[in-house]
Short mmCIF file of C-alpha atoms in Angstrom, two decimals:
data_model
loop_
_atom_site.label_atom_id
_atom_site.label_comp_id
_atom_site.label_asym_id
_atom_site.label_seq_id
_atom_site.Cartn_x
_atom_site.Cartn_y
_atom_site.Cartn_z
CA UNK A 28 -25.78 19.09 5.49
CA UNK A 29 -22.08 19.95 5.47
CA UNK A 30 -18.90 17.34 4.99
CA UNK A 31 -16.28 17.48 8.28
CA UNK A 32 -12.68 16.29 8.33
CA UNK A 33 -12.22 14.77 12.08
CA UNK A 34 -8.03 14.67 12.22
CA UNK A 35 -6.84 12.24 14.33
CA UNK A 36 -3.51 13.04 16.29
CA UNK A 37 -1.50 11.14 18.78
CA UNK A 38 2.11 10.04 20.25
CA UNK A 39 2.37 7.20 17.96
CA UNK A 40 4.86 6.09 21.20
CA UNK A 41 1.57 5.71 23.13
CA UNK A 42 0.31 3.12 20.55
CA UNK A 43 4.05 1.26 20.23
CA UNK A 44 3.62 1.03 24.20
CA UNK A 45 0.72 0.13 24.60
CA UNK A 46 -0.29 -3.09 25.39
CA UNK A 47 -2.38 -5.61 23.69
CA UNK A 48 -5.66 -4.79 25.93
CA UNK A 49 -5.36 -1.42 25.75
CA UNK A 50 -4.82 -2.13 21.47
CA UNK A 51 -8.02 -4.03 21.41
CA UNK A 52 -10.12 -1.86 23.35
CA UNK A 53 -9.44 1.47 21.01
CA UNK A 54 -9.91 -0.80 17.83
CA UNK A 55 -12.86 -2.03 19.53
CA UNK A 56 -14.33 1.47 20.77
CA UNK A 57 -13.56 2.99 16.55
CA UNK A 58 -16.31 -0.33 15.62
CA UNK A 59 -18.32 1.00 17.75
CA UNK A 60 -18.36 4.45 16.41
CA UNK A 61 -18.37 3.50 13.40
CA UNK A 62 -21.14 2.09 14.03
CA UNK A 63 -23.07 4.16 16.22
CA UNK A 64 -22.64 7.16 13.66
CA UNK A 65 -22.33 4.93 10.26
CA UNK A 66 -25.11 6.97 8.33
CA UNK A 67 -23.24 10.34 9.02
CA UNK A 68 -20.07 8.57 8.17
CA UNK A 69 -18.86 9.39 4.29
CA UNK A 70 -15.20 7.46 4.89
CA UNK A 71 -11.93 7.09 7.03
CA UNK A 72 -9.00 5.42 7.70
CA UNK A 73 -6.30 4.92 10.20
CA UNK A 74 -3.00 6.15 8.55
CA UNK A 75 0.83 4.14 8.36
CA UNK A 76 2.90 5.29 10.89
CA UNK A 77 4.99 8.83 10.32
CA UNK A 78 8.00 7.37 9.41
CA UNK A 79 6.83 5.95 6.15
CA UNK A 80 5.16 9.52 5.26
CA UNK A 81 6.87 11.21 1.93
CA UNK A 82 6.96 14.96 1.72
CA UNK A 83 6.32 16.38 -1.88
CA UNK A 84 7.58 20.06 -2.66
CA UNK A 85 7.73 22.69 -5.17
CA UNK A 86 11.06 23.58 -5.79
CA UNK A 87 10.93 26.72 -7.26
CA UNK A 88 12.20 25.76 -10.26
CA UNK A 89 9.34 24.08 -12.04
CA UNK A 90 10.50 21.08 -10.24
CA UNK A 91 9.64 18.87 -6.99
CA UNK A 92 11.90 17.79 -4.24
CA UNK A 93 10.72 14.27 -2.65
CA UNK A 94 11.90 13.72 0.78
CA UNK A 95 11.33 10.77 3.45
CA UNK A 96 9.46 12.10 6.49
CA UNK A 97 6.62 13.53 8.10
CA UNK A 98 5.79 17.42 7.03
CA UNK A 99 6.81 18.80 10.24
CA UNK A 100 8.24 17.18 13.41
CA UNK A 101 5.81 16.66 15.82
CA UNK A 102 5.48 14.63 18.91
CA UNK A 103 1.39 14.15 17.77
CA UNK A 104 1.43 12.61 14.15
CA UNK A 105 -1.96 12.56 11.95
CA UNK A 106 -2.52 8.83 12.30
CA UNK A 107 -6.11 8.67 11.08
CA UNK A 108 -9.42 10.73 9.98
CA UNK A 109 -13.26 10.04 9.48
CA UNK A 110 -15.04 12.19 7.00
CA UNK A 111 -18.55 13.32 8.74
CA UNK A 112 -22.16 14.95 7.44
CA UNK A 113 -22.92 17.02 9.78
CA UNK A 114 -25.69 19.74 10.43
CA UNK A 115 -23.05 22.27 11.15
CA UNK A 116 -19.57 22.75 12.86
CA UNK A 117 -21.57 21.89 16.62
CA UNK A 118 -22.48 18.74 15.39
CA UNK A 119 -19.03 17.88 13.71
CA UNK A 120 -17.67 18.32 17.27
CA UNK A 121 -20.40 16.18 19.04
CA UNK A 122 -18.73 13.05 16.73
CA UNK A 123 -15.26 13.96 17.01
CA UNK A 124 -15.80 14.07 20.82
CA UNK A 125 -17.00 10.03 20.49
CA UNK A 126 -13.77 9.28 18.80
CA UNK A 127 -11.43 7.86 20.82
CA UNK A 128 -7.55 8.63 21.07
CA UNK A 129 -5.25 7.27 23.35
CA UNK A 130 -3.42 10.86 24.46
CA UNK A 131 -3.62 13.03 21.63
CA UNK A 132 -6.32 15.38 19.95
CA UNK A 133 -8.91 15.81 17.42
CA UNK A 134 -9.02 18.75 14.64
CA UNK A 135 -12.08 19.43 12.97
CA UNK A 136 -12.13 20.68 9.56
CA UNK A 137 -15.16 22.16 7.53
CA UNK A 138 -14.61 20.58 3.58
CA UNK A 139 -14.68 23.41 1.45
CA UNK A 140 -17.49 23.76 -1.60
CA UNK A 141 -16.83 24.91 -4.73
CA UNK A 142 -19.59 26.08 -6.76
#
């Protein structure tokens, strides 16, 4: 078995307009993954919205420069991720395509091992 990061994206504007049905049904349809796939489920976590994200980065001088913000400016923000066990990359994208996003995308991501 390998370990999978599923990535998340979306217009965090789709969630702020989005109404409290639509809210409900997404939260409702992650329980259900969650629980469909549970045993190949290691952990995951929806994420604070972008604007609260701090960028930390070397600055060249032995030193860090802290800055409010997402990394990059994007109109699809990483707003969540499940970690997976999965057989192999096929199977990573057989969960991701269960996880539902309002408009945005999934990125899967094979963990690396270190031996």
């Amino acid at each position: 078995m390998s370990k999978f990061l599923i990535l998340i994206y979306d217009d965090e504007q789709a969630w702020v307009g989005a109404d409290a049905a639509v809210s409900a049904k997404l939260m409702a349809d992650h329980d259900r993954f969650g629980r469909q796939n549970g045993d190949k489920i290691l952990g995951g976590n929806a994420l604070q919205p972008v604007a609260t994200a701090t960028v930390v980065r070397p600055d060249g001088a032995d030193g860090f420069t802290v800055t409010d913000g997402p990394y990059a400016e994007t109109k699809e923000a990483l707003g969540g991720y499940y970690l997976v066990e999965a057989d192999d990359l096929d199977e990573a994208i057989a969960f991701a395509k269960q996880v539902p996003v309002i408009s945005g995308g999934l990125e899967v991501r094979p963990i690396m091992v270190f031996d």
